Amino acid sequence: MVQPVLKWAGGKRQLLSEITARFPESHERYHEPFFGGGAVFFDLAPAEGSINDINRRLVNLYRVVQRQPERLVEENRTHEHSDDYYYDARDEFNRLHAIDDKTADERVREASLFIYLNRTCFNGLYRENQDGEFNVPVGNYVNPDWVQAERVRAVSEALQDTAIHNDDFEYVREAASAGDLVYFDPPYQPVSTTADFNDYHAEGFDRDDQRRLRDLAVDLDEAGVRVVLSNSPPVAELYEEYDSFEVEIVQATRAINSDGDNRGEVAEVIITNVPADERRRRELSEFTD
């Protein structure tokens, strides 16, 4: 089992047993079009397949981890633990984001700043404003570990035979074929006007995107691809008319939230076209930050 490098709001560590119990006992390649922190991928450790995220900072991080783990660890060791340094690092992170054609050193630096900020920002959140700037304030940590040397090396090894994309999620229409498994963990449909998990990326993810994702899942099902999808309860109705998809409600623990009163158990739905008699069964994996 590989431990993720990042803390990630909406990460699936607390739901791993529920999600992977709905995976098929065997499959060909594995694809994850909304990668985020990658808890499911790293728990599964697939032999080959693809990952994707629309957040190009995140994709740059995983490409650097995949190709230059030791250079990244070396860069991680250069950071300091102070509020002033944090805000200088955040400004530099945003300046680098504005550069379209980065040098190799700039890509490593941006990846390293990502890990540093993730491990020292308030509650491990990732949030962008409408201008695409990371804007989370500093957190209150005594001795945070932003070097993450062993995790970086383990994640690098796990990603060696994985294609890393920075595309719209529909890339998987061409990438997946019959017998493959696709796990979708999109930005969730808010359950109320005050609940919004979409601001990890400035462009957001609206109801029309949820319908587009549903249409893609239906097309993949017809092509013989196994599909598992997690989301919030309001999305369930989009799949209920399709007999090949089973919709189940489960309880998940939310440890990362900007509002401490909203942490705790919340209802989620898991949607799959994997028949019950083809599913694997397993125990909950133990993850630590």
PDB file of C-alpha atoms in Angstrom:
ATOM      1  CA  MET A   1       0.000   0.000   0.000  1.00  0.00           C
ATOM      2  CA  VAL A   2       1.333   3.411  -1.062  1.00  0.00           C
ATOM      3  CA  GLN A   3       0.598   6.494   1.047  1.00  0.00           C
ATOM      4  CA  PRO A   4      -0.509   9.619  -0.875  1.00  0.00           C
ATOM      5  CA  VAL A   5       1.825  12.606  -0.937  1.00  0.00           C
ATOM      6  CA  LEU A   6      -0.961  15.166  -0.462  1.00  0.00           C
ATOM      7  CA  LYS A   7      -3.748  15.792   1.987  1.00  0.00           C
ATOM      8  CA  TRP A   8      -6.858  16.321  -0.106  1.00  0.00           C
ATOM      9  CA  ALA A   9     -10.346  17.603   0.696  1.00  0.00           C
ATOM     10  CA  GLY A  10     -12.855  14.990  -0.441  1.00  0.00           C
ATOM     11  CA  GLY A  11     -10.162  12.305  -0.436  1.00  0.00           C
ATOM     12  CA  LYS A  12     -11.389   8.746  -0.234  1.00  0.00           C
ATOM     13  CA  ARG A  13      -9.299   7.193   2.527  1.00  0.00           C
ATOM     14  CA  GLN A  14     -12.343   6.744   4.779  1.00  0.00           C
ATOM     15  CA  LEU A  15     -14.366   5.146   1.979  1.00  0.00           C
ATOM     16  CA  LEU A  16     -11.756   2.829   0.527  1.00  0.00           C
ATOM     17  CA  SER A  17     -13.432  -0.368   1.668  1.00  0.00           C
ATOM     18  CA  GLU A  18     -16.815   0.764   0.327  1.00  0.00           C
ATOM     19  CA  ILE A  19     -15.408   1.847  -3.033  1.00  0.00           C
ATOM     20  CA  THR A  20     -13.037  -1.022  -3.709  1.00  0.00           C
ATOM     21  CA  ALA A  21     -15.618  -3.604  -2.599  1.00  0.00           C
ATOM     22  CA  ARG A  22     -17.527  -2.543  -5.721  1.00  0.00           C
ATOM     23  CA  PHE A  23     -14.533  -2.984  -8.014  1.00  0.00           C
ATOM     24  CA  PRO A  24     -14.489  -6.112 -10.178  1.00  0.00           C
ATOM     25  CA  GLU A  25     -12.424  -9.048  -8.917  1.00  0.00           C
ATOM     26  CA  SER A  26     -10.263  -8.662 -12.022  1.00  0.00           C
ATOM     27  CA  HIS A  27      -9.900  -6.065 -14.748  1.00  0.00           C
ATOM     28  CA  GLU A  28      -7.451  -4.899 -17.381  1.00  0.00           C
ATOM     29  CA  ARG A  29      -6.156  -1.322 -17.082  1.00  0.00           C
ATOM     30  CA  TYR A  30      -7.286   1.177 -14.425  1.00  0.00           C
ATOM     31  CA  HIS A  31      -8.229   4.805 -15.159  1.00  0.00           C
ATOM     32  CA  GLU A  32      -8.981   7.669 -12.762  1.00  0.00           C
ATOM     33  CA  PRO A  33     -10.107  10.875 -14.555  1.00  0.00           C
ATOM     34  CA  PHE A  34     -10.513  13.020 -11.390  1.00  0.00           C
ATOM     35  CA  PHE A  35      -7.319  12.142  -9.574  1.00  0.00           C
ATOM     36  CA  GLY A  36      -6.949  14.642  -6.733  1.00  0.00           C
ATOM     37  CA  GLY A  37      -4.958  13.095  -3.883  1.00  0.00           C
ATOM     38  CA  GLY A  38      -5.138   9.640  -5.475  1.00  0.00           C
ATOM     39  CA  ALA A  39      -6.007   7.628  -2.350  1.00  0.00           C
ATOM     40  CA  VAL A  40      -7.892   4.948  -4.300  1.00  0.00           C
ATOM     41  CA  PHE A  41      -5.197   4.624  -6.962  1.00  0.00           C
ATOM     42  CA  PHE A  42      -2.406   4.313  -4.415  1.00  0.00           C
ATOM     43  CA  ASP A  43      -4.336   1.768  -2.389  1.00  0.00           C
ATOM     44  CA  LEU A  44      -5.053  -0.301  -5.509  1.00  0.00           C
ATOM     45  CA  ALA A  45      -1.554   0.176  -7.021  1.00  0.00           C
ATOM     46  CA  PRO A  46      -2.644  -0.824 -10.557  1.00  0.00           C
ATOM     47  CA  ALA A  47      -0.089  -2.239 -12.957  1.00  0.00           C
ATOM     48  CA  GLU A  48      -0.992   0.153 -15.773  1.00  0.00           C
ATOM     49  CA  GLY A  49      -3.568   2.667 -16.903  1.00  0.00           C
ATOM     50  CA  SER A  50      -4.057   6.429 -16.733  1.00  0.00           C
ATOM     51  CA  ILE A  51      -4.772   9.263 -14.345  1.00  0.00           C
ATOM     52  CA  ASN A  52      -6.029  12.743 -15.092  1.00  0.00           C
ATOM     53  CA  ASP A  53      -6.893  16.025 -13.441  1.00  0.00           C
ATOM     54  CA  ILE A  54      -7.932  19.402 -14.826  1.00  0.00           C
ATOM     55  CA  ASN A  55      -5.751  21.137 -12.245  1.00  0.00           C
ATOM     56  CA  ARG A  56      -2.452  21.610 -14.059  1.00  0.00           C
ATOM     57  CA  ARG A  57      -0.514  22.325 -10.869  1.00  0.00           C
ATOM     58  CA  LEU A  58      -1.581  18.943  -9.573  1.00  0.00           C
ATOM     59  CA  VAL A  59      -0.665  17.229 -12.836  1.00  0.00           C
ATOM     60  CA  ASN A  60       2.739  18.922 -12.840  1.00  0.00           C
ATOM     61  CA  LEU A  61       3.310  17.606  -9.317  1.00  0.00           C
ATOM     62  CA  TYR A  62       2.612  14.002 -10.282  1.00  0.00           C
ATOM     63  CA  ARG A  63       4.709  14.221 -13.439  1.00  0.00           C
ATOM     64  CA  VAL A  64       7.648  15.545 -11.407  1.00  0.00           C
ATOM     65  CA  VAL A  65       7.143  12.829  -8.777  1.00  0.00           C
ATOM     66  CA  GLN A  66       7.015  10.197 -11.517  1.00  0.00           C
ATOM     67  CA  ARG A  67      10.125  11.369 -13.373  1.00  0.00           C
ATOM     68  CA  GLN A  68      12.330  13.234 -10.857  1.00  0.00           C
ATOM     69  CA  PRO A  69      11.616  12.007  -7.328  1.00  0.00           C
ATOM     70  CA  GLU A  70      15.114  12.608  -5.925  1.00  0.00           C
ATOM     71  CA  ARG A  71      15.338  16.084  -7.408  1.00  0.00           C
ATOM     72  CA  LEU A  72      11.964  16.868  -5.832  1.00  0.00           C
ATOM     73  CA  VAL A  73      12.999  15.566  -2.400  1.00  0.00           C
ATOM     74  CA  GLU A  74      16.143  17.690  -2.598  1.00  0.00           C
ATOM     75  CA  GLU A  75      14.034  20.777  -3.372  1.00  0.00           C
ATOM     76  CA  ASN A  76      11.600  19.962  -0.569  1.00  0.00           C
ATOM     77  CA  ARG A  77      14.448  20.187   1.938  1.00  0.00           C
ATOM     78  CA  THR A  78      15.011  23.881   1.106  1.00  0.00           C
ATOM     79  CA  HIS A  79      11.795  25.203   2.698  1.00  0.00           C
ATOM     80  CA  GLU A  80      11.418  26.926   6.068  1.00  0.00           C
ATOM     81  CA  HIS A  81       8.759  26.862   8.772  1.00  0.00           C
ATOM     82  CA  SER A  82       7.484  30.386   9.391  1.00  0.00           C
ATOM     83  CA  ASP A  83       4.412  32.417   8.536  1.00  0.00           C
ATOM     84  CA  ASP A  84       6.424  34.929   6.502  1.00  0.00           C
ATOM     85  CA  TYR A  85       8.052  32.164   4.475  1.00  0.00           C
ATOM     86  CA  TYR A  86       4.650  30.538   3.891  1.00  0.00           C
ATOM     87  CA  TYR A  87       3.152  33.666   2.327  1.00  0.00           C
ATOM     88  CA  ASP A  88       6.270  34.283   0.230  1.00  0.00           C
ATOM     89  CA  ALA A  89       6.036  30.661  -0.954  1.00  0.00           C
ATOM     90  CA  ARG A  90       2.349  31.085  -1.770  1.00  0.00           C
ATOM     91  CA  ASP A  91       3.119  34.193  -3.847  1.00  0.00           C
ATOM     92  CA  GLU A  92       5.886  32.341  -5.694  1.00  0.00           C
ATOM     93  CA  PHE A  93       3.555  29.386  -6.298  1.00  0.00           C
ATOM     94  CA  ASN A  94       1.029  31.718  -7.909  1.00  0.00           C
ATOM     95  CA  ARG A  95       3.682  33.471  -9.998  1.00  0.00           C
ATOM     96  CA  LEU A  96       4.905  30.142 -11.346  1.00  0.00           C
ATOM     97  CA  HIS A  97       1.331  29.150 -12.201  1.00  0.00           C
ATOM     98  CA  ALA A  98       1.120  32.144 -14.535  1.00  0.00           C
ATOM     99  CA  ILE A  99       4.078  30.881 -16.604  1.00  0.00           C
ATOM    100  CA  ASP A 100       2.864  28.729 -19.483  1.00  0.00           C
ATOM    101  CA  ASP A 101       6.216  27.432 -20.746  1.00  0.00           C
ATOM    102  CA  LYS A 102       8.141  26.534 -17.602  1.00  0.00           C
ATOM    103  CA  THR A 103      11.713  25.328 -17.469  1.00  0.00           C
ATOM    104  CA  ALA A 104      12.482  21.948 -15.900  1.00  0.00           C
ATOM    105  CA  ASP A 105      13.725  23.682 -12.741  1.00  0.00           C
ATOM    106  CA  GLU A 106      10.545  25.770 -12.518  1.00  0.00           C
ATOM    107  CA  ARG A 107       8.394  22.652 -12.801  1.00  0.00           C
ATOM    108  CA  VAL A 108      10.293  21.008  -9.939  1.00  0.00           C
ATOM    109  CA  ARG A 109      10.079  24.184  -7.860  1.00  0.00           C
ATOM    110  CA  GLU A 110       6.315  24.477  -8.422  1.00  0.00           C
ATOM    111  CA  ALA A 111       5.818  20.829  -7.441  1.00  0.00           C
ATOM    112  CA  SER A 112       7.887  21.303  -4.295  1.00  0.00           C
ATOM    113  CA  LEU A 113       5.970  24.436  -3.320  1.00  0.00           C
ATOM    114  CA  PHE A 114       2.735  22.510  -3.809  1.00  0.00           C
ATOM    115  CA  ILE A 115       3.783  19.872  -1.272  1.00  0.00           C
ATOM    116  CA  TYR A 116       5.121  22.490   1.156  1.00  0.00           C
ATOM    117  CA  LEU A 117       1.929  24.574   1.013  1.00  0.00           C
ATOM    118  CA  ASN A 118      -0.275  21.495   1.270  1.00  0.00           C
ATOM    119  CA  ARG A 119       1.506  20.390   4.426  1.00  0.00           C
ATOM    120  CA  THR A 120       1.542  23.833   6.087  1.00  0.00           C
ATOM    121  CA  CYS A 121      -1.666  25.546   4.937  1.00  0.00           C
ATOM    122  CA  PHE A 122      -4.868  25.731   6.970  1.00  0.00           C
ATOM    123  CA  ASN A 123      -6.334  22.245   7.385  1.00  0.00           C
ATOM    124  CA  GLY A 124      -4.623  20.869   4.274  1.00  0.00           C
ATOM    125  CA  LEU A 125      -7.102  22.618   1.976  1.00  0.00           C
ATOM    126  CA  TYR A 126      -6.587  23.317  -1.706  1.00  0.00           C
ATOM    127  CA  ARG A 127      -8.630  26.257  -2.961  1.00  0.00           C
ATOM    128  CA  GLU A 128      -8.336  28.701  -5.850  1.00  0.00           C
ATOM    129  CA  ASN A 129     -10.003  32.073  -6.300  1.00  0.00           C
ATOM    130  CA  GLN A 130     -11.655  33.129  -9.559  1.00  0.00           C
ATOM    131  CA  ASP A 131      -8.262  34.225 -10.918  1.00  0.00           C
ATOM    132  CA  GLY A 132      -6.845  30.755 -10.366  1.00  0.00           C
ATOM    133  CA  GLU A 133      -4.682  31.827  -7.421  1.00  0.00           C
ATOM    134  CA  PHE A 134      -4.117  29.519  -4.479  1.00  0.00           C
ATOM    135  CA  ASN A 135      -5.438  31.517  -1.517  1.00  0.00           C
ATOM    136  CA  VAL A 136      -5.500  29.305   1.593  1.00  0.00           C
ATOM    137  CA  PRO A 137      -3.969  30.924   4.704  1.00  0.00           C
ATOM    138  CA  VAL A 138      -1.199  29.386   6.769  1.00  0.00           C
ATOM    139  CA  GLY A 139      -2.106  26.679   9.257  1.00  0.00           C
ATOM    140  CA  ASN A 140      -1.005  26.169  12.846  1.00  0.00           C
ATOM    141  CA  TYR A 141       1.492  23.287  12.894  1.00  0.00           C
ATOM    142  CA  VAL A 142       4.335  22.590  15.294  1.00  0.00           C
ATOM    143  CA  ASN A 143       6.522  20.318  13.183  1.00  0.00           C
ATOM    144  CA  PRO A 144       5.007  19.655   9.742  1.00  0.00           C
ATOM    145  CA  ASP A 145       6.733  17.199   7.392  1.00  0.00           C
ATOM    146  CA  TRP A 146       6.880  18.691   3.915  1.00  0.00           C
ATOM    147  CA  VAL A 147       9.900  16.712   2.735  1.00  0.00           C
ATOM    148  CA  GLN A 148       7.825  13.511   2.417  1.00  0.00           C
ATOM    149  CA  ALA A 149      10.854  11.663   1.052  1.00  0.00           C
ATOM    150  CA  GLU A 150       9.652   8.077   1.428  1.00  0.00           C
ATOM    151  CA  ARG A 151       6.184   8.865   0.137  1.00  0.00           C
ATOM    152  CA  VAL A 152       7.566  10.691  -2.896  1.00  0.00           C
ATOM    153  CA  ARG A 153       9.740   7.687  -3.765  1.00  0.00           C
ATOM    154  CA  ALA A 154       6.908   5.194  -3.270  1.00  0.00           C
ATOM    155  CA  VAL A 155       4.450   7.265  -5.308  1.00  0.00           C
ATOM    156  CA  SER A 156       7.050   7.637  -8.065  1.00  0.00           C
ATOM    157  CA  GLU A 157       7.389   3.873  -8.297  1.00  0.00           C
ATOM    158  CA  ALA A 158       3.611   3.390  -8.326  1.00  0.00           C
ATOM    159  CA  LEU A 159       3.233   5.836 -11.231  1.00  0.00           C
ATOM    160  CA  GLN A 160       5.931   4.406 -13.501  1.00  0.00           C
ATOM    161  CA  ASP A 161       3.574   2.656 -15.958  1.00  0.00           C
ATOM    162  CA  THR A 162       0.772   5.198 -15.715  1.00  0.00           C
ATOM    163  CA  ALA A 163      -0.082   7.822 -18.336  1.00  0.00           C
ATOM    164  CA  ILE A 164      -0.665  11.220 -16.699  1.00  0.00           C
ATOM    165  CA  HIS A 165      -3.128  13.562 -18.437  1.00  0.00           C
ATOM    166  CA  ASN A 166      -4.176  17.183 -17.948  1.00  0.00           C
ATOM    167  CA  ASP A 167      -7.416  17.096 -19.927  1.00  0.00           C
ATOM    168  CA  ASP A 168     -11.154  17.175 -19.628  1.00  0.00           C
ATOM    169  CA  PHE A 169     -12.435  13.974 -18.000  1.00  0.00           C
ATOM    170  CA  GLU A 170     -13.805  12.775 -21.347  1.00  0.00           C
ATOM    171  CA  TYR A 171     -10.267  11.832 -22.397  1.00  0.00           C
ATOM    172  CA  VAL A 172     -11.083   8.417 -20.894  1.00  0.00           C
ATOM    173  CA  ARG A 173     -13.575   7.753 -23.686  1.00  0.00           C
ATOM    174  CA  GLU A 174     -10.564   7.059 -25.926  1.00  0.00           C
ATOM    175  CA  ALA A 175      -8.206   5.743 -23.249  1.00  0.00           C
ATOM    176  CA  ALA A 176     -10.443   2.980 -21.843  1.00  0.00           C
ATOM    177  CA  SER A 177     -11.502  -0.197 -23.609  1.00  0.00           C
ATOM    178  CA  ALA A 178     -13.596  -3.266 -22.816  1.00  0.00           C
ATOM    179  CA  GLY A 179     -12.409  -4.978 -19.636  1.00  0.00           C
ATOM    180  CA  ASP A 180     -10.867  -1.824 -18.166  1.00  0.00           C
ATOM    181  CA  LEU A 181     -11.992  -0.222 -14.898  1.00  0.00           C
ATOM    182  CA  VAL A 182     -12.736   3.500 -14.552  1.00  0.00           C
ATOM    183  CA  TYR A 183     -13.222   5.140 -11.163  1.00  0.00           C
ATOM    184  CA  PHE A 184     -14.796   8.611 -11.218  1.00  0.00           C
ATOM    185  CA  ASP A 185     -14.482  10.901  -8.181  1.00  0.00           C
ATOM    186  CA  PRO A 186     -15.669  14.252  -9.577  1.00  0.00           C
ATOM    187  CA  PRO A 187     -16.189  17.499  -7.702  1.00  0.00           C
ATOM    188  CA  TYR A 188     -19.378  16.818  -5.814  1.00  0.00           C
ATOM    189  CA  GLN A 189     -22.801  18.240  -6.500  1.00  0.00           C
ATOM    190  CA  PRO A 190     -23.412  20.526  -3.476  1.00  0.00           C
ATOM    191  CA  VAL A 191     -26.027  19.191  -1.058  1.00  0.00           C
ATOM    192  CA  SER A 192     -27.067  22.741  -0.076  1.00  0.00           C
ATOM    193  CA  THR A 193     -26.478  26.348  -1.059  1.00  0.00           C
ATOM    194  CA  THR A 194     -23.696  26.602   1.539  1.00  0.00           C
ATOM    195  CA  ALA A 195     -21.956  23.315   0.720  1.00  0.00           C
ATOM    196  CA  ASP A 196     -19.557  23.582  -2.213  1.00  0.00           C
ATOM    197  CA  PHE A 197     -16.630  21.271  -2.966  1.00  0.00           C
ATOM    198  CA  ASN A 198     -15.956  22.844  -6.379  1.00  0.00           C
ATOM    199  CA  ASP A 199     -13.524  25.626  -5.555  1.00  0.00           C
ATOM    200  CA  TYR A 200     -10.431  23.436  -5.755  1.00  0.00           C
ATOM    201  CA  HIS A 201     -10.310  24.762  -9.320  1.00  0.00           C
ATOM    202  CA  ALA A 202     -11.370  28.212 -10.530  1.00  0.00           C
ATOM    203  CA  GLU A 203     -13.575  26.837 -13.322  1.00  0.00           C
ATOM    204  CA  GLY A 204     -15.743  24.732 -11.010  1.00  0.00           C
ATOM    205  CA  PHE A 205     -17.966  21.796 -11.958  1.00  0.00           C
ATOM    206  CA  ASP A 206     -21.698  22.375 -12.432  1.00  0.00           C
ATOM    207  CA  ARG A 207     -24.871  20.336 -12.977  1.00  0.00           C
ATOM    208  CA  ASP A 208     -24.339  20.248 -16.747  1.00  0.00           C
ATOM    209  CA  ASP A 209     -20.907  18.704 -16.140  1.00  0.00           C
ATOM    210  CA  GLN A 210     -22.555  16.103 -13.899  1.00  0.00           C
ATOM    211  CA  ARG A 211     -24.945  15.212 -16.755  1.00  0.00           C
ATOM    212  CA  ARG A 212     -22.046  15.058 -19.196  1.00  0.00           C
ATOM    213  CA  LEU A 213     -20.269  12.688 -16.824  1.00  0.00           C
ATOM    214  CA  ARG A 214     -23.410  10.542 -16.576  1.00  0.00           C
ATOM    215  CA  ASP A 215     -23.603  10.322 -20.374  1.00  0.00           C
ATOM    216  CA  LEU A 216     -19.947   9.268 -20.506  1.00  0.00           C
ATOM    217  CA  ALA A 217     -20.531   6.582 -17.851  1.00  0.00           C
ATOM    218  CA  VAL A 218     -23.440   5.220 -19.898  1.00  0.00           C
ATOM    219  CA  ASP A 219     -21.301   5.145 -23.052  1.00  0.00           C
ATOM    220  CA  LEU A 220     -18.480   3.352 -21.240  1.00  0.00           C
ATOM    221  CA  ASP A 221     -20.960   0.812 -19.875  1.00  0.00           C
ATOM    222  CA  GLU A 222     -22.172   0.090 -23.404  1.00  0.00           C
ATOM    223  CA  ALA A 223     -18.536  -0.342 -24.506  1.00  0.00           C
ATOM    224  CA  GLY A 224     -17.893  -3.047 -21.882  1.00  0.00           C
ATOM    225  CA  VAL A 225     -15.937  -0.852 -19.469  1.00  0.00           C
ATOM    226  CA  ARG A 226     -16.508  -1.325 -15.746  1.00  0.00           C
ATOM    227  CA  VAL A 227     -17.431   1.939 -14.004  1.00  0.00           C
ATOM    228  CA  VAL A 228     -17.483   2.980 -10.334  1.00  0.00           C
ATOM    229  CA  LEU A 229     -18.439   6.537  -9.376  1.00  0.00           C
ATOM    230  CA  SER A 230     -18.710   8.337  -6.028  1.00  0.00           C
ATOM    231  CA  ASN A 231     -20.660  11.544  -5.501  1.00  0.00           C
ATOM    232  CA  SER A 232     -23.146  13.307  -3.241  1.00  0.00           C
ATOM    233  CA  PRO A 233     -26.800  12.186  -2.969  1.00  0.00           C
ATOM    234  CA  PRO A 234     -28.314  14.829  -5.333  1.00  0.00           C
ATOM    235  CA  VAL A 235     -26.522  13.143  -8.270  1.00  0.00           C
ATOM    236  CA  ALA A 236     -28.231   9.774  -7.691  1.00  0.00           C
ATOM    237  CA  GLU A 237     -31.319  10.738  -9.691  1.00  0.00           C
ATOM    238  CA  LEU A 238     -29.233  11.136 -12.857  1.00  0.00           C
ATOM    239  CA  TYR A 239     -28.490   7.394 -12.863  1.00  0.00           C
ATOM    240  CA  GLU A 240     -31.699   5.898 -11.519  1.00  0.00           C
ATOM    241  CA  GLU A 241     -33.296   5.385 -14.941  1.00  0.00           C
ATOM    242  CA  TYR A 242     -30.409   3.172 -16.128  1.00  0.00           C
ATOM    243  CA  ASP A 243     -30.888  -0.488 -15.164  1.00  0.00           C
ATOM    244  CA  SER A 244     -27.199  -1.330 -15.523  1.00  0.00           C
ATOM    245  CA  PHE A 245     -26.206   1.080 -12.724  1.00  0.00           C
ATOM    246  CA  GLU A 246     -26.714   0.363  -9.036  1.00  0.00           C
ATOM    247  CA  VAL A 247     -26.924   3.374  -6.715  1.00  0.00           C
ATOM    248  CA  GLU A 248     -26.125   2.942  -3.008  1.00  0.00           C
ATOM    249  CA  ILE A 249     -25.856   5.441  -0.156  1.00  0.00           C
ATOM    250  CA  VAL A 250     -22.947   5.129   2.285  1.00  0.00           C
ATOM    251  CA  GLN A 251     -21.564   7.243   5.137  1.00  0.00           C
ATOM    252  CA  ALA A 252     -18.183   8.951   4.816  1.00  0.00           C
ATOM    253  CA  THR A 253     -16.074  10.810   7.372  1.00  0.00           C
ATOM    254  CA  ARG A 254     -14.959  14.300   6.371  1.00  0.00           C
ATOM    255  CA  ALA A 255     -11.799  15.346   8.240  1.00  0.00           C
ATOM    256  CA  ILE A 256     -10.917  18.291   5.959  1.00  0.00           C
ATOM    257  CA  ASN A 257     -13.381  21.176   5.837  1.00  0.00           C
ATOM    258  CA  SER A 258     -12.913  24.932   6.167  1.00  0.00           C
ATOM    259  CA  ASP A 259     -15.748  24.920   8.716  1.00  0.00           C
ATOM    260  CA  GLY A 260     -14.923  22.712  11.699  1.00  0.00           C
ATOM    261  CA  ASP A 261     -18.630  22.294  12.490  1.00  0.00           C
ATOM    262  CA  ASN A 262     -19.145  20.561   9.135  1.00  0.00           C
ATOM    263  CA  ARG A 263     -16.597  17.798   9.722  1.00  0.00           C
ATOM    264  CA  GLY A 264     -17.883  14.344  10.575  1.00  0.00           C
ATOM    265  CA  GLU A 265     -20.063  11.811   8.789  1.00  0.00           C
ATOM    266  CA  VAL A 266     -21.825  12.780   5.571  1.00  0.00           C
ATOM    267  CA  ALA A 267     -23.886  10.735   3.126  1.00  0.00           C
ATOM    268  CA  GLU A 268     -22.352   9.847  -0.233  1.00  0.00           C
ATOM    269  CA  VAL A 269     -23.513   7.695  -3.101  1.00  0.00           C
ATOM    270  CA  ILE A 270     -21.505   5.028  -4.897  1.00  0.00           C
ATOM    271  CA  ILE A 271     -22.729   4.172  -8.374  1.00  0.00           C
ATOM    272  CA  THR A 272     -21.493   1.160 -10.346  1.00  0.00           C
ATOM    273  CA  ASN A 273     -22.239  -1.102 -13.278  1.00  0.00           C
ATOM    274  CA  VAL A 274     -20.171  -3.959 -11.803  1.00  0.00           C
ATOM    275  CA  PRO A 275     -22.519  -6.924 -11.109  1.00  0.00           C
ATOM    276  CA  ALA A 276     -22.568  -8.015  -7.472  1.00  0.00           C
ATOM    277  CA  ASP A 277     -21.251 -11.498  -8.268  1.00  0.00           C
ATOM    278  CA  GLU A 278     -18.158 -10.047 -10.004  1.00  0.00           C
ATOM    279  CA  ARG A 279     -17.065  -7.722  -7.181  1.00  0.00           C
ATOM    280  CA  ARG A 280     -14.083  -8.069  -4.910  1.00  0.00           C
ATOM    281  CA  ARG A 281     -14.372  -7.984  -1.129  1.00  0.00           C
ATOM    282  CA  ARG A 282     -11.751  -6.538   1.184  1.00  0.00           C
ATOM    283  CA  GLU A 283     -11.079  -4.911   4.521  1.00  0.00           C
ATOM    284  CA  LEU A 284     -10.663  -1.186   5.082  1.00  0.00           C
ATOM    285  CA  SER A 285      -7.087  -0.015   4.510  1.00  0.00           C
ATOM    286  CA  GLU A 286      -5.387   2.030   7.200  1.00  0.00           C
ATOM    287  CA  PHE A 287      -4.142   5.409   6.001  1.00  0.00           C
ATOM    288  CA  THR A 288      -2.352   8.107   7.938  1.00  0.00           C
ATOM    289  CA  ASP A 289      -1.547  11.662   6.931  1.00  0.00           C
TER     290      ASP A 289
END
